[in-house]
Coordinates of C-alpha atoms and ligand atoms in Angstrom, one line a residue:
M119 CA 152.4 189.0 134.9
S120 CA 150.2 186.9 132.7
T121 CA 147.1 188.2 130.9
R122 CA 145.1 186.2 133.4
E123 CA 146.3 188.2 136.4
Q124 CA 145.9 191.6 134.7
F125 CA 142.4 191.3 133.3
Q126 CA 139.5 191.9 135.6
R127 CA 136.2 190.3 134.6
P128 CA 133.1 192.0 136.1
H129 CA 130.7 189.7 137.9
L130 CA 128.2 188.2 135.5
W131 CA 130.0 189.8 132.5
Y132 CA 128.6 187.1 130.2
R133 CA 125.0 188.1 131.0
D134 CA 125.7 191.7 130.0
A135 CA 127.6 190.7 126.9
V136 CA 126.8 191.1 123.2
I137 CA 128.7 188.4 121.4
Y138 CA 130.1 188.6 117.8
E139 CA 130.8 185.3 116.2
V140 CA 133.6 185.3 113.7
H141 CA 136.1 183.0 111.9
V142 CA 139.6 184.4 111.8
R143 CA 140.0 183.2 108.2
A144 CA 136.9 185.3 107.1
F145 CA 137.6 188.7 108.7
A146 CA 140.7 190.4 107.5
D147 CA 143.9 189.1 105.7
S148 CA 147.0 191.0 106.8
N149 CA 149.6 189.3 104.7
G150 CA 147.9 189.0 101.3
D151 CA 147.7 185.2 101.2
G152 CA 143.9 185.2 100.7
I153 CA 143.2 183.9 104.2
G154 CA 142.2 186.0 107.2
D155 CA 144.6 185.9 110.1
F156 CA 145.1 187.1 113.7
P157 CA 147.0 190.3 112.8
G158 CA 144.1 191.1 110.4
L159 CA 141.5 190.5 113.1
T160 CA 143.4 192.5 115.6
S161 CA 143.6 195.5 113.2
R162 CA 139.8 195.4 113.0
L163 CA 139.1 195.5 116.7
D164 CA 138.2 199.2 116.5
Y165 CA 135.4 198.4 114.1
L166 CA 134.0 195.8 116.5
Q167 CA 134.3 198.2 119.4
Q168 CA 132.4 200.8 117.5
L169 CA 129.7 198.3 116.6
G170 CA 129.2 198.0 120.3
I171 CA 129.8 194.3 120.8
N172 CA 132.0 193.4 123.8
T173 CA 132.7 189.7 123.3
I174 CA 134.3 187.9 120.4
W175 CA 133.6 184.2 119.8
L176 CA 136.3 182.7 117.6
L177 CA 135.6 179.5 115.5
P178 CA 138.4 176.9 115.7
F179 CA 141.8 178.3 114.7
Y180 CA 144.0 175.3 115.6
P181 CA 146.2 173.2 113.4
S182 CA 143.9 171.0 111.4
P183 CA 143.5 169.4 108.0
L184 CA 140.5 171.8 107.6
L185 CA 138.1 169.2 106.4
D186 CA 135.5 170.6 108.7
D187 CA 136.7 174.1 108.8
G188 CA 138.9 173.5 111.8
Y189 CA 136.4 171.5 113.9
D190 CA 138.8 168.6 113.0
I191 CA 141.6 169.5 115.3
S192 CA 145.1 167.8 114.9
D193 CA 146.8 169.9 117.6
Y194 CA 145.0 171.5 120.5
Y195 CA 148.0 173.6 121.6
D196 CA 148.8 175.8 118.6
V197 CA 147.4 178.1 115.9
H198 CA 147.0 177.0 112.4
P199 CA 149.8 178.5 110.3
N200 CA 147.2 180.0 107.9
Y201 CA 146.0 182.2 110.7
G202 CA 149.3 183.3 112.2
T203 CA 151.2 182.1 115.3
L204 CA 150.4 181.6 119.0
D205 CA 152.1 184.9 119.6
D206 CA 149.7 186.5 117.2
F207 CA 146.8 185.0 119.1
K208 CA 148.3 186.4 122.4
T209 CA 148.6 189.8 120.9
F210 CA 145.0 189.7 119.7
L211 CA 143.8 188.6 123.1
S212 CA 145.7 191.4 124.9
A213 CA 144.4 193.9 122.4
A214 CA 140.8 192.7 123.0
H215 CA 141.3 192.8 126.8
E216 CA 142.7 196.3 126.6
R217 CA 139.4 197.4 125.0
G218 CA 137.5 195.6 127.7
M219 CA 136.4 192.9 125.3
F220 CA 136.1 189.2 126.2
V221 CA 137.1 186.3 124.0
I222 CA 135.4 182.9 123.7
T223 CA 137.3 180.1 122.0
E224 CA 136.3 176.6 121.0
L225 CA 136.9 173.5 123.1
V226 CA 136.1 170.7 120.7
I227 CA 136.3 167.6 122.9
N228 CA 133.8 165.2 121.5
H229 CA 136.2 164.3 118.6
T230 CA 139.5 165.1 117.0
S231 CA 140.8 164.9 113.5
D232 CA 141.9 161.4 112.4
Q233 CA 145.3 163.2 111.8
H234 CA 145.6 163.9 115.5
P235 CA 148.6 162.1 117.0
W236 CA 146.3 160.6 119.6
F237 CA 144.4 158.8 116.9
Q238 CA 147.5 157.9 114.9
R239 CA 148.9 156.4 118.1
A240 CA 145.6 154.7 118.9
R241 CA 145.1 152.9 115.6
R242 CA 148.6 151.3 116.0
A243 CA 148.3 150.5 119.7
A244 CA 147.4 147.1 121.0
P245 CA 143.6 146.5 121.5
G246 CA 142.7 147.2 125.1
S247 CA 145.8 149.4 125.7
A248 CA 145.4 152.9 127.2
E249 CA 146.6 154.5 124.0
R250 CA 144.0 152.6 121.9
D251 CA 141.3 153.4 124.4
F252 CA 141.5 157.1 123.6
Y253 CA 138.8 156.4 120.9
V254 CA 135.8 154.1 120.7
W255 CA 136.5 150.9 118.7
S256 CA 134.5 147.9 117.6
S257 CA 135.0 144.8 115.5
T258 CA 131.5 145.3 114.1
D259 CA 129.6 148.3 112.9
D260 CA 126.3 147.4 114.5
R261 CA 126.7 148.8 118.0
F262 CA 124.8 151.8 119.2
Q263 CA 122.1 151.4 116.5
D264 CA 119.8 153.9 118.3
V265 CA 122.1 156.8 117.7
R266 CA 121.1 159.2 114.9
I267 CA 123.4 160.3 112.1
I268 CA 123.9 164.1 112.3
F269 CA 125.5 164.8 109.0
Q270 CA 123.0 162.8 107.1
D271 CA 123.8 164.3 103.7
T272 CA 127.3 163.0 103.9
E273 CA 127.5 160.0 106.2
T274 CA 125.6 156.7 106.2
S275 CA 126.9 155.3 109.4
N276 CA 128.5 156.5 112.7
W277 CA 131.1 153.8 112.3
A278 CA 134.1 153.9 109.9
W279 CA 136.6 151.2 109.0
D280 CA 140.2 151.7 109.8
S281 CA 142.5 149.4 107.9
E282 CA 145.5 150.1 110.1
S283 CA 143.8 148.7 113.2
E284 CA 141.5 146.5 111.3
S285 CA 138.7 147.8 113.4
Y286 CA 135.7 150.2 113.2
Y287 CA 135.9 153.5 115.1
W288 CA 133.0 155.6 116.3
H289 CA 132.2 159.1 115.0
R290 CA 129.1 161.3 115.3
F291 CA 130.2 163.8 112.6
F292 CA 132.3 163.3 109.6
S293 CA 134.2 160.0 109.3
H294 CA 137.5 161.8 109.6
Q295 CA 136.5 163.0 113.1
P296 CA 136.8 160.0 115.4
D297 CA 135.0 160.5 118.7
L298 CA 137.1 160.6 121.9
N299 CA 136.4 157.8 124.4
W300 CA 135.1 159.6 127.5
E301 CA 135.3 156.3 129.5
S302 CA 139.0 156.7 129.4
P303 CA 140.5 158.6 132.4
L304 CA 143.4 159.6 130.2
V305 CA 141.1 161.4 127.8
R306 CA 139.6 163.4 130.8
E307 CA 143.1 164.3 131.9
A308 CA 144.2 165.3 128.4
V309 CA 141.2 167.5 128.0
I310 CA 141.9 169.3 131.3
G311 CA 145.4 170.0 130.0
V312 CA 143.9 171.6 126.9
L313 CA 141.4 173.7 128.9
D314 CA 144.2 174.9 131.3
F315 CA 146.4 175.9 128.4
W316 CA 143.8 178.3 126.9
L317 CA 142.5 179.6 130.2
D318 CA 146.0 180.2 131.4
L319 CA 146.6 182.3 128.3
G320 CA 143.6 184.4 129.5
V321 CA 140.7 183.2 127.3
D322 CA 137.5 184.3 129.0
A323 CA 135.1 181.5 128.0
L324 CA 135.1 178.2 126.2
R325 CA 132.4 177.0 123.8
L326 CA 131.9 173.3 124.4
D327 CA 131.3 172.0 120.9
A328 CA 128.8 169.1 120.4
I329 CA 128.7 168.5 124.1
P330 CA 125.7 166.2 124.4
Y331 CA 127.5 163.4 122.7
L332 CA 130.5 162.8 124.9
H333 CA 129.4 159.4 126.2
V334 CA 127.6 156.7 124.3
Q335 CA 125.8 153.8 125.7
E336 CA 124.1 150.8 124.2
G337 CA 120.3 151.0 124.2
T338 CA 120.2 154.8 124.3
N339 CA 120.2 157.5 121.7
G340 CA 123.6 158.5 123.0
E341 CA 122.7 162.1 123.8
N342 CA 122.5 163.9 127.2
L343 CA 123.6 160.8 129.1
P344 CA 124.0 161.2 132.9
Q345 CA 127.7 160.3 132.4
T346 CA 128.1 163.2 130.1
H347 CA 126.6 165.6 132.7
E348 CA 129.0 164.1 135.2
E349 CA 131.9 165.1 133.0
L350 CA 130.6 168.6 132.8
R351 CA 130.3 168.9 136.5
R352 CA 133.9 167.8 136.7
L353 CA 135.0 170.4 134.2
R354 CA 133.0 173.2 135.9
A355 CA 134.4 172.3 139.3
H356 CA 137.9 172.5 137.8
V357 CA 137.2 175.8 136.1
D358 CA 135.7 177.3 139.3
A359 CA 138.5 176.1 141.5
S360 CA 141.4 177.1 139.2
Y361 CA 140.0 180.2 137.5
G362 CA 136.8 181.5 139.1
D363 CA 135.6 184.0 136.6
R364 CA 135.7 182.0 133.4
V365 CA 132.7 180.7 131.6
L366 CA 131.6 177.5 129.9
L367 CA 129.1 177.8 127.0
A368 CA 127.3 174.6 126.0
E369 CA 126.5 173.8 122.4
A370 CA 123.6 171.5 123.0
N371 CA 121.1 171.4 120.1
Q372 CA 118.3 170.0 122.2
W373 CA 114.7 170.6 123.3
P374 CA 114.4 173.1 126.1
Q375 CA 114.0 170.4 128.8
D376 CA 117.2 168.7 127.8
A377 CA 119.1 172.0 126.9
V378 CA 118.3 173.4 130.4
A379 CA 120.0 170.3 131.9
Y380 CA 123.4 171.7 130.7
F381 CA 123.2 174.4 133.4
G382 CA 122.9 171.5 136.0
D383 CA 122.1 173.0 139.4
G384 CA 124.3 175.9 138.5
D385 CA 127.2 173.4 138.5
E386 CA 127.6 172.6 134.8
C387 CA 127.7 175.3 132.1
H388 CA 127.1 179.0 132.7
M389 CA 125.6 179.4 129.3
S390 CA 123.8 177.3 126.7
Y391 CA 122.3 178.2 123.3
H392 CA 118.6 178.3 123.1
F393 CA 118.4 176.3 119.8
P394 CA 114.6 175.7 119.8
L395 CA 113.8 179.4 120.0
M396 CA 115.8 180.3 116.9
P397 CA 113.6 178.6 114.2
R398 CA 110.5 179.8 116.0
L399 CA 111.5 183.4 115.5
Y400 CA 111.4 182.7 111.8
L401 CA 108.2 180.7 112.1
A402 CA 106.5 183.5 114.0
L403 CA 107.5 185.9 111.3
E404 CA 106.2 183.6 108.6
H405 CA 102.8 183.2 110.4
G406 CA 102.7 186.8 111.5
N407 CA 101.8 185.3 114.8
R408 CA 103.5 185.2 118.2
L409 CA 102.3 181.6 119.2
P410 CA 105.4 179.7 118.1
I411 CA 107.6 181.9 120.3
I412 CA 105.2 181.8 123.3
E413 CA 104.8 178.1 123.1
I414 CA 108.5 177.3 123.1
M415 CA 109.1 179.8 125.9
E416 CA 106.4 178.2 128.0
Q417 CA 108.2 174.9 127.6
T418 CA 111.4 176.4 128.7
P419 CA 112.1 175.8 132.4
E420 CA 113.5 178.4 134.7
I421 CA 117.3 178.4 134.8
P422 CA 119.6 178.4 137.8
A423 CA 120.7 181.8 139.3
G424 CA 123.7 183.1 137.3
A425 CA 122.9 180.9 134.3
Q426 CA 122.2 182.5 130.9
W427 CA 120.8 181.5 127.5
A428 CA 122.8 182.4 124.4
I429 CA 120.3 183.4 121.7
F430 CA 121.0 183.8 118.0
L431 CA 119.4 184.2 114.6
R432 CA 122.2 182.7 112.5
N433 CA 125.6 181.1 112.9
H434 CA 128.3 179.4 110.9
D435 CA 126.3 176.2 110.5
E436 CA 123.1 175.6 108.6
L437 CA 120.0 177.1 110.2
T438 CA 119.2 173.9 112.1
L439 CA 115.6 172.6 111.9
E440 CA 116.2 169.7 114.3
M441 CA 114.2 171.2 117.1
V442 CA 110.9 171.6 115.2
T443 CA 108.2 169.2 114.1
E444 CA 108.3 167.7 110.6
E445 CA 105.4 169.9 109.6
E446 CA 107.2 173.0 110.8
R447 CA 110.4 171.9 109.1
D448 CA 108.5 171.6 105.8
L449 CA 107.0 175.0 106.2
M450 CA 110.5 176.5 107.0
W451 CA 112.0 174.8 104.0
D452 CA 109.2 175.9 101.7
T453 CA 109.3 179.5 103.0
Y454 CA 113.0 180.1 103.5
A455 CA 114.7 177.6 101.2
P456 CA 112.5 177.0 98.2
D457 CA 115.7 176.4 96.2
H458 CA 116.7 172.9 97.3
R459 CA 120.4 173.7 97.0
A460 CA 119.9 175.9 100.1
R461 CA 119.0 172.9 102.2
L462 CA 121.6 170.9 104.1
N463 CA 121.1 168.0 106.4
L464 CA 118.1 169.1 108.5
G465 CA 118.6 172.8 107.9
I466 CA 119.0 175.8 105.6
R467 CA 122.5 177.0 104.6
R468 CA 121.6 180.7 104.1
R469 CA 122.4 184.0 105.8
L470 CA 120.0 186.2 107.6
A471 CA 119.5 188.9 105.0
P472 CA 118.7 186.5 102.1
L473 CA 116.4 184.6 104.4
V474 CA 114.1 187.6 104.8
E475 CA 114.5 188.7 101.2
N476 CA 116.7 191.6 102.2
D477 CA 113.6 193.2 103.7
R478 CA 114.9 195.8 106.1
R479 CA 111.8 195.8 108.3
R480 CA 112.0 192.1 108.9
L481 CA 115.8 192.3 109.5
E482 CA 115.2 195.0 112.1
L483 CA 112.4 193.1 113.7
L484 CA 114.4 189.9 114.1
M485 CA 117.5 191.8 115.4
S486 CA 115.4 193.8 117.9
L487 CA 114.0 190.5 119.2
L488 CA 117.5 189.2 119.4
L489 CA 118.6 192.2 121.5
S490 CA 115.6 192.3 123.8
L491 CA 114.5 188.7 124.5
A492 CA 116.0 186.9 127.6
G493 CA 119.5 185.8 127.0
T494 CA 122.8 187.0 125.7
P495 CA 122.6 187.9 121.9
V496 CA 125.1 186.3 119.5
L497 CA 125.5 188.1 116.2
Y498 CA 127.1 186.3 113.2
Y499 CA 129.8 188.4 111.4
G500 CA 128.5 190.1 108.3
D501 CA 124.9 190.1 109.4
E502 CA 125.3 193.6 110.8
I503 CA 125.7 194.8 107.2
G504 CA 123.2 192.4 105.7
M505 CA 125.7 190.3 103.9
G506 CA 124.4 187.7 101.4
D507 CA 125.4 184.0 100.9
D508 CA 126.6 181.9 98.1
I509 CA 124.8 178.6 97.7
S510 CA 127.0 177.6 94.8
L511 CA 129.7 176.9 97.4
A512 CA 129.8 173.5 99.1
D513 CA 128.3 172.6 102.5
R514 CA 128.3 175.5 105.0
D515 CA 130.8 177.6 103.0
S516 CA 127.8 179.3 101.6
V517 CA 127.6 181.4 104.8
R518 CA 131.4 181.7 105.4
T519 CA 132.5 184.0 102.7
P520 CA 134.9 186.9 103.3
M521 CA 133.8 190.0 105.3
Q522 CA 132.9 192.8 103.0
W523 CA 134.7 196.0 104.1
N524 CA 134.5 198.2 101.1
S525 CA 133.8 198.3 97.4
G526 CA 137.5 197.9 96.4
H527 CA 139.6 194.8 95.5
N528 CA 138.2 191.7 97.2
A529 CA 135.9 193.9 99.2
G530 CA 138.9 195.2 101.2
F531 CA 139.3 191.7 102.7
S532 CA 142.6 190.8 101.1
K533 CA 145.2 192.1 98.7
A534 CA 145.6 188.6 97.2
A535 CA 144.5 187.7 93.6
P536 CA 140.8 186.9 93.7
Q537 CA 141.4 183.3 92.8
S538 CA 143.7 182.9 95.9
L539 CA 141.0 183.8 98.4
Y540 CA 140.0 181.0 100.7
L541 CA 136.4 181.5 99.3
P542 CA 135.2 184.0 96.8
V543 CA 133.6 187.3 97.9
V544 CA 129.9 187.6 97.3
A545 CA 129.6 189.5 94.1
D546 CA 126.1 188.9 92.8
P547 CA 123.4 191.6 93.3
P548 CA 121.6 192.5 95.5
F549 CA 124.3 191.4 98.0
D550 CA 127.2 192.4 95.8
Y551 CA 130.1 193.6 98.0
K552 CA 130.2 196.8 95.9
M553 CA 126.8 197.6 97.4
V554 CA 126.9 195.8 100.7
N555 CA 130.0 196.7 102.7
V556 CA 131.0 198.4 105.9
E557 CA 132.4 201.6 104.3
A558 CA 129.2 202.3 102.5
Q559 CA 127.2 201.9 105.7
E560 CA 129.5 203.4 108.2
D561 CA 128.7 207.0 107.4
D562 CA 125.1 206.5 106.3
P563 CA 122.8 207.5 109.1
H564 CA 120.1 205.3 107.6
S565 CA 122.1 202.1 107.1
L566 CA 121.4 198.8 108.8
L567 CA 124.9 199.0 110.4
T568 CA 124.1 202.5 111.9
W569 CA 120.7 201.3 113.1
L570 CA 122.2 198.2 114.7
K571 CA 124.9 200.2 116.4
Q572 CA 122.3 202.4 118.0
M573 CA 120.2 199.4 119.1
I574 CA 123.2 197.6 120.7
R575 CA 124.0 200.8 122.6
R576 CA 120.5 201.1 123.8
R577 CA 120.5 197.5 125.0
S578 CA 123.8 198.0 126.7
R579 CA 122.5 200.9 128.7
H580 CA 119.8 198.7 130.2
L581 CA 121.2 195.9 132.3
V582 CA 117.6 194.5 132.5
F583 CA 118.0 193.0 129.0
G584 CA 120.8 190.7 130.1
R585 CA 119.8 190.1 133.6
G586 CA 116.1 190.6 134.1
S587 CA 113.2 188.3 134.0
I588 CA 110.9 188.0 131.1
R589 CA 107.1 187.9 131.3
F590 CA 104.9 187.5 128.2
L591 CA 101.6 189.4 128.0
E592 CA 98.8 187.9 126.0
P593 CA 96.7 190.7 124.4
A594 CA 93.9 189.5 122.1
N595 CA 95.8 190.4 119.0
T596 CA 98.2 187.5 118.4
H597 CA 100.0 189.3 115.6
V598 CA 101.9 191.2 118.2
L599 CA 104.4 189.7 120.6
V600 CA 104.5 191.6 124.0
Y601 CA 106.8 191.0 126.9
L602 CA 108.0 192.7 130.0
R603 CA 111.6 192.7 131.0
E604 CA 111.9 193.3 134.7
G605 CA 114.9 193.6 137.1
E606 CA 117.9 195.7 138.0
G607 CA 115.5 198.5 139.1
E608 CA 113.8 198.9 135.7
T609 CA 110.9 197.6 133.7
I610 CA 110.9 197.6 129.9
L611 CA 107.9 196.7 127.8
V612 CA 108.7 195.3 124.4
L613 CA 106.2 195.0 121.6
A614 CA 106.9 193.5 118.2
N615 CA 104.4 193.5 115.3
L616 CA 105.2 190.2 113.5
S617 CA 102.8 190.9 110.7
E618 CA 103.0 192.8 107.5
Q619 CA 100.0 195.0 108.4
A620 CA 99.7 197.7 111.0
Q621 CA 98.4 196.4 114.2
S622 CA 97.2 197.7 117.5
V623 CA 97.0 196.0 120.9
E624 CA 95.2 196.8 124.1
L625 CA 97.2 196.1 127.3
D626 CA 96.2 196.0 130.9
L627 CA 99.0 197.9 132.5
S628 CA 97.0 199.0 135.5
A629 CA 99.6 197.5 137.8
F630 CA 101.8 200.4 136.6
S631 CA 99.1 203.1 137.0
G632 CA 100.6 206.6 137.3
F633 CA 103.9 205.5 135.6
H634 CA 105.2 206.9 132.3
L635 CA 105.9 205.0 129.2
V636 CA 109.2 206.3 127.7
D637 CA 110.1 205.3 124.2
V638 CA 113.7 203.8 124.3
I639 CA 114.1 203.5 120.5
G640 CA 112.1 206.3 118.9
T641 CA 110.3 209.4 119.7
A642 CA 106.7 208.2 120.1
R643 CA 104.7 210.3 122.5
L644 CA 103.0 208.0 124.9
P645 CA 100.2 208.3 127.5
V646 CA 100.7 208.1 131.2
I647 CA 99.5 204.7 132.3
D648 CA 96.2 204.6 134.2
E649 CA 93.6 202.0 135.1
R650 CA 92.2 201.8 131.6
L651 CA 93.4 199.5 128.9
C652 CA 96.4 201.0 127.2
S653 CA 96.1 201.1 123.4
L654 CA 99.3 201.0 121.3
S655 CA 99.7 200.9 117.5
L656 CA 102.5 199.5 115.5
D657 CA 103.5 199.8 111.9
P658 CA 104.1 196.6 109.9
Y659 CA 107.0 194.7 111.4
A660 CA 107.6 197.5 113.9
T661 CA 109.1 197.1 117.4
L662 CA 108.7 199.3 120.5
W663 CA 110.9 199.3 123.5
L664 CA 109.1 201.2 126.2
S665 CA 110.6 201.9 129.6
I666 CA 108.0 202.0 132.4
D667 CA 109.2 204.8 134.6
A668 CA 107.9 206.4 137.8
N669 CA 109.2 209.7 136.4
Q670 CA 109.5 210.8 132.9
G671 CA 113.2 209.9 132.7
D672 CA 116.0 210.4 130.1
K673 CA 116.2 207.9 127.3
Ligands
LIG287 C1 129.9 172.8 114.9 C2 130.0 172.4 113.4 C3 130.9 171.2 113.3 C4 130.4 170.1 114.2 C5 131.5 169.0 114.3 C6 129.2 171.6 115.4 O1 128.5 171.7 116.5 O2 129.1 173.9 115.1 O3 130.4 173.5 112.6 O4 130.9 170.8 112.0 O5 130.2 170.6 115.5 O6 132.6 169.5 115.1

């Protein structure tokens, strides 16, 4: 029996999930070659289980020249030898499933590596032939002028010259990543083959990388085109008909109105990242004011039943500032990346802990928002222990250094000689692996890791966080963000003091008169709600999760 037949996925599992994003190469090296691999990752599943996450999102691990850390795929059907074999992947997947954990892998279908056999074949094929038409060609480099350049620190055009075919080819990202031509029915068919391969192996969800750019059309900016949505409807229909319980997650770095379109009418992706919310969490923190969050959530349309936002603080890319105004971008850069080396394209190539100057209160505040706002939280590996970054490394490698397990050789990541590691371990204080590592935090009741484990467990006990509605309250004191999560038979009131001073708010909770407020996180003693305004105080950067219960219940 295949993994697919054995593994039961509960209805709406992705809405109850807590996702952990990790690159195989960065987690644990089992064979001492300096690069993390699947056996290493499998050996660390207990750690992830104890952390409390239940879904692992793997960055691309396929054969690739690795010029874009694997997003430049040269073979969709195998594992890069650096990371092990396909059998190692299958072992990992079964081990994750045995623990009731789900696995999300990458479906990178906007582009391939220029080393992919499809591209090698295309550049030699006759113009107009089916093989050639796998990619987008032109005799000039002036078509699609309204399309922006995404990697603007590296690329000057979305066209690159190919001397073999004596033609230009189209690429949104690096020039070694030619875009597939979605006008070609053969491309569609080939992609279905790839999708089937991984879903047949038992993968639970696919992250659709760079999905707004599939189609390109003269006279448009080439993003979110109706034809692209049509492709997604086809993919979804195929997934539903053939697999039922699998999930598509859209990577669409777009304004809320456009991002929401990736859910379709419930007939495109199940999940989509809320990109515009992310920088506004940092902006709200900088201003000590809830308005940036409230404004973007007000602009966020309702999503179809069953759909879910994926929310995040950091990921493997630069902290993107594409979905903010120029003024906000400048403020973010000045505040969070005063050192210009930390800036990349339209973003900031730093990790979470350095962004908030390693201030535990601000780390906890951001993480508790991540775990209580509407959506499925995505944690980036290493942030659970407050890992630092290394901006002396090129591009986004600054935030992709080895996981810090202990204070020993190479932070316990690998037995290799330090100079053989795929990237050096962070060794500079205050993020030095000798200080910041799993072992040091695991047994410390006061560590960030211990705190986060408890918070994830609290969240997981309350289905309302993943499934319920969100309603923002607007008390006069705008330093405090307040929202009600309602559904699944419970109501939780969340308060977050975004400022560095103690604050108090007065809330009209008379609709819940006679109910009790039960502190879900701490031990605060709270009044029974009545008709009067309810006054609550919060320490600097503090958060409260208060369950509104008819009876004084258990925590
Ligand atoms: C990924 C990046 C990658 C790009 C091109 C993005 O959306 O997150 O890491 O460089 O796609 O594949």
